[in-house]
Coordinates of C-alpha atoms in Angstrom, one line a residue:
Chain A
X98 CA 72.8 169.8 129.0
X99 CA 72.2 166.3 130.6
X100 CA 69.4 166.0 128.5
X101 CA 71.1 166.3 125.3
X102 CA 72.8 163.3 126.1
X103 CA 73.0 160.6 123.0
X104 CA 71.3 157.5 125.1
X105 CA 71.5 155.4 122.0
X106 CA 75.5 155.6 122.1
X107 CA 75.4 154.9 125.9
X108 CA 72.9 152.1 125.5
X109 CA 74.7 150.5 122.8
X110 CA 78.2 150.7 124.6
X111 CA 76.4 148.8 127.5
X112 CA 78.1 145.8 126.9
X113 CA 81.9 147.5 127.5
X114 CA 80.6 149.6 130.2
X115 CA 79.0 146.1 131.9
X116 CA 82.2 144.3 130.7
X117 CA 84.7 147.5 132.9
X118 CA 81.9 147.6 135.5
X119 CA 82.6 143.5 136.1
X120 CA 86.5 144.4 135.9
X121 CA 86.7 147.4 138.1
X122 CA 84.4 145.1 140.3
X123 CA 87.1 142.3 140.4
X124 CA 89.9 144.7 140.7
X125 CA 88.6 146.6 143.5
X126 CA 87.6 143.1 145.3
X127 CA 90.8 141.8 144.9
X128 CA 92.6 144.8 145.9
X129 CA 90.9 145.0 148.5
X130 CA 91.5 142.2 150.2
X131 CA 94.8 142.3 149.8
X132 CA 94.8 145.7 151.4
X133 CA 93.0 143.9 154.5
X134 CA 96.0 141.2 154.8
X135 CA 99.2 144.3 154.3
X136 CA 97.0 146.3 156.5
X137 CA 96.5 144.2 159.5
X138 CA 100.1 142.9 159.2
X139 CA 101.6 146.4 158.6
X140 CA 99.4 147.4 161.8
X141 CA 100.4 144.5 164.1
X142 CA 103.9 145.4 163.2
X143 CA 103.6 149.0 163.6
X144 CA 102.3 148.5 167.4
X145 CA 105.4 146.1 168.4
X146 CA 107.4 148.2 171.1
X147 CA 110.6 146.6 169.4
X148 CA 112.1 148.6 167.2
X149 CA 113.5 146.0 165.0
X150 CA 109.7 144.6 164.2
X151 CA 108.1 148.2 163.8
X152 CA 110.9 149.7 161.4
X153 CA 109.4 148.0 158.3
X154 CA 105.8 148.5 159.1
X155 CA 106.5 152.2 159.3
X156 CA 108.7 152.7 156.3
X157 CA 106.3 151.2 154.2
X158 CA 103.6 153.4 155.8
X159 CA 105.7 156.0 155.4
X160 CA 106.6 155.3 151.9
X161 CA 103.0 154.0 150.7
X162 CA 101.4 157.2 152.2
X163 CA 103.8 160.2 150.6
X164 CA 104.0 159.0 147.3
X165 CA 101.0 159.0 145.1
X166 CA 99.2 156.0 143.6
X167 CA 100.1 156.9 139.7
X168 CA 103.9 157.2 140.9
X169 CA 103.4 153.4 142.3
X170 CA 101.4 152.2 139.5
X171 CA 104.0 153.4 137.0
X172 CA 107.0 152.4 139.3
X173 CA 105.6 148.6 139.3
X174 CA 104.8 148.2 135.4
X175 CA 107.7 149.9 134.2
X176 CA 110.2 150.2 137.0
X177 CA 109.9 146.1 137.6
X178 CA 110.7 144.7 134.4
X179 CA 114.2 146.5 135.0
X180 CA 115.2 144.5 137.5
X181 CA 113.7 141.5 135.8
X182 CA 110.2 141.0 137.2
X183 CA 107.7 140.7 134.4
X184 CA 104.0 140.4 135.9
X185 CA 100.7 140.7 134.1
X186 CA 99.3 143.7 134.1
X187 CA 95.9 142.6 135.9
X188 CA 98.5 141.4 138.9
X189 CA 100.4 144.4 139.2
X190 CA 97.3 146.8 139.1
X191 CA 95.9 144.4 141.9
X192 CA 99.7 144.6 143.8
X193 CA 99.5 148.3 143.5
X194 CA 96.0 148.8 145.0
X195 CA 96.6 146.5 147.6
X196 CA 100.1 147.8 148.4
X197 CA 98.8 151.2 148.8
X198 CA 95.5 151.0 150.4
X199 CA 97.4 148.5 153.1
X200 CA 99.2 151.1 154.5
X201 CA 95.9 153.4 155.0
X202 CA 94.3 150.4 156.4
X203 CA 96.8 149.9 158.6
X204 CA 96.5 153.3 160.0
X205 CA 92.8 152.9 160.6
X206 CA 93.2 149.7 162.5
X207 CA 96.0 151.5 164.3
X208 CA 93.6 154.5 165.6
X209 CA 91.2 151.9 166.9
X210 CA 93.5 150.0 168.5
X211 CA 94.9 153.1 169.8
X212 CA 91.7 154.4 170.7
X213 CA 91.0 151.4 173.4
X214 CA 91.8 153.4 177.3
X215 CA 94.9 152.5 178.5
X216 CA 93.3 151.4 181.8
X217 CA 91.5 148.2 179.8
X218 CA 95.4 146.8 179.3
X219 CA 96.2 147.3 182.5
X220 CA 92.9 145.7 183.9
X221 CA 93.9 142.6 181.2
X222 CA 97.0 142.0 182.2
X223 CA 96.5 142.1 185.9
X224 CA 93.5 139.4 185.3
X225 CA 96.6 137.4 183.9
X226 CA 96.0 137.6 179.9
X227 CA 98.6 136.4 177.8
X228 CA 99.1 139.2 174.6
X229 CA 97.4 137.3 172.4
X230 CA 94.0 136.9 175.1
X231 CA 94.2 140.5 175.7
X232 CA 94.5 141.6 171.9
X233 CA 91.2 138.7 171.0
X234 CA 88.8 139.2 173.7
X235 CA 89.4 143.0 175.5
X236 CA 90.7 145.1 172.8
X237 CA 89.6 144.3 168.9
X238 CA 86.5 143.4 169.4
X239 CA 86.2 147.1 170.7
X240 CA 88.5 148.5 168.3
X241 CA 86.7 147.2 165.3
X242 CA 83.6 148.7 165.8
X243 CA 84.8 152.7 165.4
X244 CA 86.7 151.1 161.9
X245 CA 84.2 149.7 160.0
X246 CA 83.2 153.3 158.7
X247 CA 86.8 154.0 158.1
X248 CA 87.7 150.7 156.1
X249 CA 84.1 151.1 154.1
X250 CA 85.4 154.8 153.1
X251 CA 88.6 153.6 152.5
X252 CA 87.1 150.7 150.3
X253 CA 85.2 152.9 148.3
X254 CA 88.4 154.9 147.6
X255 CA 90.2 151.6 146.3
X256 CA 87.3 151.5 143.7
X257 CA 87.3 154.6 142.7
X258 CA 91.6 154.6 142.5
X259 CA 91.2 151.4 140.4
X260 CA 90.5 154.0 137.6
X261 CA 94.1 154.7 137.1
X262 CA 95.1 151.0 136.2
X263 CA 93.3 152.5 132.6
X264 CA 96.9 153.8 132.4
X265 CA 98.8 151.0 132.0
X266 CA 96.1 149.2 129.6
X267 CA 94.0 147.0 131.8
X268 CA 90.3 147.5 130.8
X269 CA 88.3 148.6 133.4
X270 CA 85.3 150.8 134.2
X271 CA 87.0 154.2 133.1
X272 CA 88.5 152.8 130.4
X273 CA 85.5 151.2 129.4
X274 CA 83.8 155.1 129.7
X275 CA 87.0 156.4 127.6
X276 CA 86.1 154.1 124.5
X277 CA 83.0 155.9 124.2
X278 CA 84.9 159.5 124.1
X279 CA 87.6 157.9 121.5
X280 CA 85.4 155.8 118.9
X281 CA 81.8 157.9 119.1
X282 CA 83.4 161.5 120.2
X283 CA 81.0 161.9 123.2
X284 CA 83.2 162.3 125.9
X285 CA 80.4 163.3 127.6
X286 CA 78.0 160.2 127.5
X287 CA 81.0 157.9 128.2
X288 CA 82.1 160.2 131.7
X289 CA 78.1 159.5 132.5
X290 CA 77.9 156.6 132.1
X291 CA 81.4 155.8 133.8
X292 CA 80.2 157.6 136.6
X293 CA 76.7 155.6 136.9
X294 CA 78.3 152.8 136.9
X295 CA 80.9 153.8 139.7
X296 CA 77.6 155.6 141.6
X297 CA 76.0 152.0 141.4
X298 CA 79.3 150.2 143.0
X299 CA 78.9 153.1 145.8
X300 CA 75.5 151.8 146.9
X301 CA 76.9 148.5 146.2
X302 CA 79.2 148.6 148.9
X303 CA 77.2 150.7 151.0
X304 CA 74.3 148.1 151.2
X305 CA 76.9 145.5 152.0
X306 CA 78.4 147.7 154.9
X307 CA 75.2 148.0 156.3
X308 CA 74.0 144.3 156.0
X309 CA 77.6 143.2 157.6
X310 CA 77.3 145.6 160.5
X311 CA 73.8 144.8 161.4
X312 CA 74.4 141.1 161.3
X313 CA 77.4 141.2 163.6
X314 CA 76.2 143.7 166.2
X315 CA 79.5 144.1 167.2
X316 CA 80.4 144.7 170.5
X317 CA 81.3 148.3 172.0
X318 CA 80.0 151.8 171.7
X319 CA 77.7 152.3 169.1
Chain B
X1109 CA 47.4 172.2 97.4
X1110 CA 46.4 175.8 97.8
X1111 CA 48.8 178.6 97.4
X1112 CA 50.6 180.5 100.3
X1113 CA 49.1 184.0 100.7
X1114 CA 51.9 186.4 99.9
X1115 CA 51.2 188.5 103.2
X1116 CA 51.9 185.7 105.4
X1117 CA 54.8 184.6 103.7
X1118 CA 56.0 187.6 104.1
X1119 CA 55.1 187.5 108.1
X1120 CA 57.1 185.0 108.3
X1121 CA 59.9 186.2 106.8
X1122 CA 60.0 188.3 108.6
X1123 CA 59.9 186.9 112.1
X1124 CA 62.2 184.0 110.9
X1125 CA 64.4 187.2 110.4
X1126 CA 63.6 188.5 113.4
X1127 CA 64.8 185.4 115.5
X1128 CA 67.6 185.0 113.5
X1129 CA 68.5 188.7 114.5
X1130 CA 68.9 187.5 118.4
X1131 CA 72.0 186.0 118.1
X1132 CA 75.0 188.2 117.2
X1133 CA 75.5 188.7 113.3
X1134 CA 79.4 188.4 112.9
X1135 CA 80.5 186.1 115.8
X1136 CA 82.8 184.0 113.5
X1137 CA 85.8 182.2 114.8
X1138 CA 88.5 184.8 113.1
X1139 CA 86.5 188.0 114.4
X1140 CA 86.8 186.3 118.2
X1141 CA 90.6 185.7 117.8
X1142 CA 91.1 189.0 116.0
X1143 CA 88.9 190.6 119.0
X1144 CA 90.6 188.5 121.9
X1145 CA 93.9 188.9 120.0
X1146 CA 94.9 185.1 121.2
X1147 CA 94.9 182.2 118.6
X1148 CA 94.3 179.3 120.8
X1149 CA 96.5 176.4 119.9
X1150 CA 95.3 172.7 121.5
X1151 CA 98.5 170.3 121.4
X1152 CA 99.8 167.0 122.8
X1153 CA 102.0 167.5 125.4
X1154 CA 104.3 164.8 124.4
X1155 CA 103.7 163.7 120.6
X1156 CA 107.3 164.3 119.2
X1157 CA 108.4 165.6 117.0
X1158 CA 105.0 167.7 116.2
X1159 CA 104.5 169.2 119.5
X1160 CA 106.7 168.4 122.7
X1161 CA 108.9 170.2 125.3
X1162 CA 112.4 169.9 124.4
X1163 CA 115.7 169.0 126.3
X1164 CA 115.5 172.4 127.5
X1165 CA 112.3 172.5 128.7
X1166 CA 111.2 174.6 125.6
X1167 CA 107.6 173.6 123.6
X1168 CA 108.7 173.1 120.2
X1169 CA 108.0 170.7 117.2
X1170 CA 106.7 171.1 113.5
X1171 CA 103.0 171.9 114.8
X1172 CA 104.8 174.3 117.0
X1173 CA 106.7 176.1 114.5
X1174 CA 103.8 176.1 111.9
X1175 CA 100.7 177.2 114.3
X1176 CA 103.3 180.5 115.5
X1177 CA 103.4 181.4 112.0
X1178 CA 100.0 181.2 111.9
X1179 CA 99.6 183.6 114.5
X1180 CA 102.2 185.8 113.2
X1181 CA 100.0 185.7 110.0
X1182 CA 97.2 186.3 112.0
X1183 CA 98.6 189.2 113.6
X1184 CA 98.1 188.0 117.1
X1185 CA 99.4 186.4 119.4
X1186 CA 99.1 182.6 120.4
X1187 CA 98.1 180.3 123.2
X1188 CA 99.1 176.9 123.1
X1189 CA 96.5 174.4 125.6
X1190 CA 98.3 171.0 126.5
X1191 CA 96.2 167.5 126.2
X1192 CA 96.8 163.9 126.5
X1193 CA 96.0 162.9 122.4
X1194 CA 92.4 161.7 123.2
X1195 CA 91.4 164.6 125.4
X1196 CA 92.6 166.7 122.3
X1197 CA 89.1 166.6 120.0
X1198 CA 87.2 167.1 123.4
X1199 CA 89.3 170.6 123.5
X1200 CA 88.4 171.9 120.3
X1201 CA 84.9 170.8 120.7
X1202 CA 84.4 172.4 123.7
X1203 CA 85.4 175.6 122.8
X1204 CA 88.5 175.6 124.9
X1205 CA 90.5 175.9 121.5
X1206 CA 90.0 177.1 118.7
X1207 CA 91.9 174.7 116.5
X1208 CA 93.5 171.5 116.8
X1209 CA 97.3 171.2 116.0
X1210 CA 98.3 167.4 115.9
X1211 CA 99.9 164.9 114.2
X1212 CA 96.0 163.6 113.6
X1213 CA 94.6 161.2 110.6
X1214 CA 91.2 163.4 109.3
X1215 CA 89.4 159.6 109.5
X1216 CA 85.4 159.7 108.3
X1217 CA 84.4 159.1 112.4
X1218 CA 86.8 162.2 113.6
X1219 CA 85.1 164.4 110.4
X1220 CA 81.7 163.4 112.2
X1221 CA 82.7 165.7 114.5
X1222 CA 84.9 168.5 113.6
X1223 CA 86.5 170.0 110.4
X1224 CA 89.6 168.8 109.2
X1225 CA 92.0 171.2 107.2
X1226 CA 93.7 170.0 104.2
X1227 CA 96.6 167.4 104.6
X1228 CA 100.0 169.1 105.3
X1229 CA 101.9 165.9 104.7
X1230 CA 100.9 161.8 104.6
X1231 CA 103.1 159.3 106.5
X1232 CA 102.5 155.9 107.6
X1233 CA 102.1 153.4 110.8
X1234 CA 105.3 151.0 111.4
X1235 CA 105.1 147.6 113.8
X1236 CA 108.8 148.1 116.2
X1237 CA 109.9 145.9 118.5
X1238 CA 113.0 145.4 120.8
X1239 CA 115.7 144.4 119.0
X1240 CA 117.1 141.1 120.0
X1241 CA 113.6 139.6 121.5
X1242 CA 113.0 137.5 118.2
X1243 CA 110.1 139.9 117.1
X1244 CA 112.0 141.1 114.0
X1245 CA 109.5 141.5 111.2
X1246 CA 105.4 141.9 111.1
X1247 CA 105.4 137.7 110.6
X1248 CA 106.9 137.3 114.0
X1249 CA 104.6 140.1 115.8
X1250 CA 101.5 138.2 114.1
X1251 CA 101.7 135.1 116.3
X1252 CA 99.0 134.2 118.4
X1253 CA 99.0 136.1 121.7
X1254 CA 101.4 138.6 120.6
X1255 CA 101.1 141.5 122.7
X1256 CA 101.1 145.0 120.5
X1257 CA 101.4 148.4 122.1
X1258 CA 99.3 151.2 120.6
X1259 CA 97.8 154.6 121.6
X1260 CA 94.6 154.8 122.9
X1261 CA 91.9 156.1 120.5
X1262 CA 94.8 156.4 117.8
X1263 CA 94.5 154.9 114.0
X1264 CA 97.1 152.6 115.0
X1265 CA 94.7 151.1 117.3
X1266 CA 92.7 150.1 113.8
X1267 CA 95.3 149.4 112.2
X1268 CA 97.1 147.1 114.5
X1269 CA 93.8 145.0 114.9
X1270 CA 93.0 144.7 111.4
X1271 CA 96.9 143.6 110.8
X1272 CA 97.5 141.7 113.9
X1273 CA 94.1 140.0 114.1
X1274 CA 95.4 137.3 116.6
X1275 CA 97.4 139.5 119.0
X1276 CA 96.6 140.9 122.2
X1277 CA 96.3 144.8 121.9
X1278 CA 97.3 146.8 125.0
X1279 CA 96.0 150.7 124.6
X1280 CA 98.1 152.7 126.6
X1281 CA 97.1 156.5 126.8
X1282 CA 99.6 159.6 127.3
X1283 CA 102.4 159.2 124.3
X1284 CA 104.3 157.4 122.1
X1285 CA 107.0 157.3 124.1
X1286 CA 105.1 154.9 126.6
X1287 CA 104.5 152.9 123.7
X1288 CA 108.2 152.7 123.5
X1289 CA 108.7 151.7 127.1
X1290 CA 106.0 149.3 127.4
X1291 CA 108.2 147.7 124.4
X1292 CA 111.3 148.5 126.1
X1293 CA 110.4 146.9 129.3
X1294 CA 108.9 143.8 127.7
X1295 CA 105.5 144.7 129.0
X1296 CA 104.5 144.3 125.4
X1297 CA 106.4 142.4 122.7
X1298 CA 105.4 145.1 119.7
X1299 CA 104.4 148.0 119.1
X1300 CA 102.4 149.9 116.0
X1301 CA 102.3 153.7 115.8
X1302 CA 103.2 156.6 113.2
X1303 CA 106.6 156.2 111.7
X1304 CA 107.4 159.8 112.1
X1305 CA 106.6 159.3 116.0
X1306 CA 108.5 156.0 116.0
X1307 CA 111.7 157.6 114.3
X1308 CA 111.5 160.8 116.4
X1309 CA 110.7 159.0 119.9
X1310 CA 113.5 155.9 119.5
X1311 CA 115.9 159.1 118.8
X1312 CA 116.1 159.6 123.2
X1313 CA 116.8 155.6 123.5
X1314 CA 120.1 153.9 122.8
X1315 CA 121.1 153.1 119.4
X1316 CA 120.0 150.2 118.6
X1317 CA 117.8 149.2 121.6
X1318 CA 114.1 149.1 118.8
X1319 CA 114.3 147.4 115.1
X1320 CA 111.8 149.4 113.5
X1321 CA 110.0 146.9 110.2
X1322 CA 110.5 148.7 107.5
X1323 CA 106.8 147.7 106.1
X1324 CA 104.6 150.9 106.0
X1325 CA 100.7 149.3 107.7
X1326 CA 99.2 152.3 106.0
X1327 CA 99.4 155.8 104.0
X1328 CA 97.8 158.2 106.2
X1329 CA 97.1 161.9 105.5
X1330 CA 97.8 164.0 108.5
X1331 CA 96.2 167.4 109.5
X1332 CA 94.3 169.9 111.8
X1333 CA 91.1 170.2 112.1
X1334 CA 88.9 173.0 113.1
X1335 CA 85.0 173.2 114.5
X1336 CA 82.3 172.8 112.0
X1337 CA 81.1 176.4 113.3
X1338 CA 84.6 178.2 112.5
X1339 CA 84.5 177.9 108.4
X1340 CA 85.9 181.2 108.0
X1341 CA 89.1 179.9 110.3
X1342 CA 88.9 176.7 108.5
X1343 CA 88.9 178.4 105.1
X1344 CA 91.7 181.1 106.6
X1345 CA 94.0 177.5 107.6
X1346 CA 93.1 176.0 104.3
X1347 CA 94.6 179.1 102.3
X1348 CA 97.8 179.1 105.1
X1349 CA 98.7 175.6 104.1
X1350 CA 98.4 176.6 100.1
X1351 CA 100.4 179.7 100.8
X1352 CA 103.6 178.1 102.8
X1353 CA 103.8 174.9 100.4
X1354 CA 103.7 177.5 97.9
X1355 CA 106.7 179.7 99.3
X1356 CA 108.9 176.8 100.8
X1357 CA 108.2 177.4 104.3
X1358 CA 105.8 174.2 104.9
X1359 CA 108.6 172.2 103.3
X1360 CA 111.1 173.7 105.2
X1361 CA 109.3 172.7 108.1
X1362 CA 108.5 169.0 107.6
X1363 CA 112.4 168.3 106.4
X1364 CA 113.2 169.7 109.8
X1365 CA 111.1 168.2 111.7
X1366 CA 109.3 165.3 110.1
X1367 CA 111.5 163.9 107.2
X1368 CA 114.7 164.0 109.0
X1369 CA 116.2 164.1 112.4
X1370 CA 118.4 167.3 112.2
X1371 CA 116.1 169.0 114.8
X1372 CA 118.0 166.4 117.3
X1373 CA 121.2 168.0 117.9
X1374 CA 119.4 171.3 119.3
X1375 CA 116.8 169.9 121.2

């Protein structure tokens, strides 16, 4: 079947899909670090013994991480204008991606931090390390290492869940695929060439991963 | 040029025949629904008041009522198949249905691709806005940087870009009535879709919340459309649309449901 597909159609809707490609690319970027600033926050918060700093890290864990993205997405564009916050919609699809991957960020961070032996603390703190000493030198530097899989999965996610900001008009990759469908009738040889483009961020970030990891030979278990 | 030798010609007859012979003789669309005794029906889920679930939870609408009498015509019964409007031609082409029941515009691109019946009735896109925001004719939704709602892959889409050439068109996919919100909410300042949609949707808002311009953008013909491989069902629809605006019943349907809003109070 794949080689009935009409290459003329896709090659001459290059332009869009390159135009969505460059979007989804910004989006996802975006989002993402945006996600990395919630999430460590959310995390640091979510580890405080008191109860007064850990409450709103874990209701908005919580709340992030039962409701689904679309319900989020739609919430922000059409609930927000109701209480009199208008935003672009470029922002609020950037807002929504970074709201919601912050709180599985934060949850990654938290299982590495969690994953350091209790032992470790105790050894820190009887050396005399102040929080913030313990936390720099003994226990991120090992606690990153096992979540650098775990955010690159979780990145690749985002890009992929930037597909739904289609829905409240921003032009991106799947939109971009979706004009083929609509204007040529080939649903078909836009999904394919959507989902090249999305197989080509993939390696994308995968190279990246790689090329960041094997710069900073982190410290820790391999 | 020499002249072909009567025995070969008749060779190849006779194999063209032949091949022809592997694939099933009858296999036209009307023997498959009359075998499978289903006439399958792909709607919009939401695309009042054509095809949409009522107050009640019931799937109703003029598409509704007019494909069951089909059906009932037919002899057999019917499956309706929901789709967002642009996943609605990917349906029928497919083969998941075997006709397409929508408020849908036969445009020269779509007849690239499947069959259209004849027109059951021709309405027209309107420009709407929030009442109140200052956007209260097409002049005002023409400025420069004018954000216009329209569905995704609709005619409206054209339209609103040929007639709103400096405005910023949002496509929004999944209704009219987001259309409606994303007007609502000031996401967009206007909004372009078909009037019938616009005068059915605005029904489940307050009075008063849209001012609809009362400038028709086009004069479209609306109708279904069938595969280019189902002529039999696309003569068979052809002859059911002749037949009911013959005996009243097509009328009856469209003053019901298109040209009027008495279908409101019971659903």
């Amino acid at each position: 079947m794949l080689l009935n597909l009409n290459t003329r159609v896709m090659l001459e809707f290059l332009p869009e899909i390159w135009q969505g490609f460059l979007a989804t690319l910004m989006l996802s970027a975006a989002g993402f670090a945006g996600a990395m600033v919630l999430g460590v926050i959310a995390c640091g918060l979510s580890i405080q013994p008191a109860r007064l700093l850990r409450a709103p890290a874990v209701v908005y864990i919580d709340a992030v991480r039962a409701t689904p993205l679309l319900a989020q997405l739609y919430f922000l564009y059409f609930g927000l204008p109701r209480l009199g916050i208008l935003l672009p919609e470029m922002l609020i699809g950037v807002i929504a991606l970074s709201l919601n991957s912050g709180a599985y960020i934060a949850e990654i961070i938290r299982s590495g931090i969690l994953s350091i032996q209790r032992g470790q603390v105790e050894a820190s703190i009887s050396s005399g390390m102040t929080y913030l000493q313990r936390m720099r030198l003994i226990i991120l530097p090992q606690a990153l290492r096992p979540t650098i899989s775990p955010l690159i999965g979780q990145a690749i996610v985002l890009v992929k869940d930037s597909s739904l900001l289609s829905l409240i008009s921003v032009v991106e990759l799947t939109r971009a695929g979706q004009r083929i469908a609509v204007e040529r009738f080939m649903p078909v040889e836009g999904l394919v060439a959507t989902a090249l483009a999305y197989l080509v961020l993939y390696y994308l970030l995968k190279l990246l991963a790689g090329l960041w990891s094997r710069q900073n030979r982190l410290p820790g278990r391999a | 040029m020499h002249k072909l030798n009567p025995f070969v010609l008749t060779a190849l007859l006779a194999v063209m025949t032949q091949a022809g012979g592997a694939t099933p003789v009858a296999a036209g669309t009307l023997d498959d629904i009359l075998a499978r005794g289903e006439l399958r029906v792909a709607v919009q889920t939401q695309g009042p008041p054509f095809s949409f679930m009522d107050k009640n939870g019931t799937r109703t609408g003029s598409a509704i009522d007019l494909t069951t009498l089909m059906a009932a015509e037919m002899g057999v019964k019917i499956v309706y198949l929901d789709f967002d409007w642009d996943g609605l031609l990917p349906a029928l082409m497919s083969g998941k249905a075997d006709i397409l029941a929508a408020d849908m515009t036969p445009t020269l691109a779509r007849a690239t691709k499947v069959a259209f019946t004849k027109p059951f009735i021709y309405v027209g896109a309107v420009a709407f806005a929030k009442a109140g925001t200052g956007f209260d004719s097409i002049a005002a939704c023409k400025a420069p940087g004018t954000k216009i709602a329209v569905l995704f892959g609709s005619t409206g889409e054209k339209i609103a870009a040929a007639v709103f050439p400096e405005a910023e068109i949002k496509s929004y996919k999944g209704g009219g009535t987001l259309l409606l919100d994303a007007v609502n909410t000031g996401q967009t300042n206007c909004g372009v879709n078909d009037s019938s949609a616009v005068a059915a949707q605005s029904a489940a808002y307050d009075a008063d919340t849209f001012t609809v311009m009362p400038e028709m953008l086009s004069k479209e013909p609306l109708a279904y459309a069938v595969r280019y491989d189902s002529m039999d069902l696309l003569s068979w629809a052809n002859l059911f649309i002749d037949t009911t605006a013959l005996d009243g019943r097509l009328q009856a349907n469209l003053d019901y449901w298109v040209n009027s809003d008495a279908w409101q109070a019971a659903h």
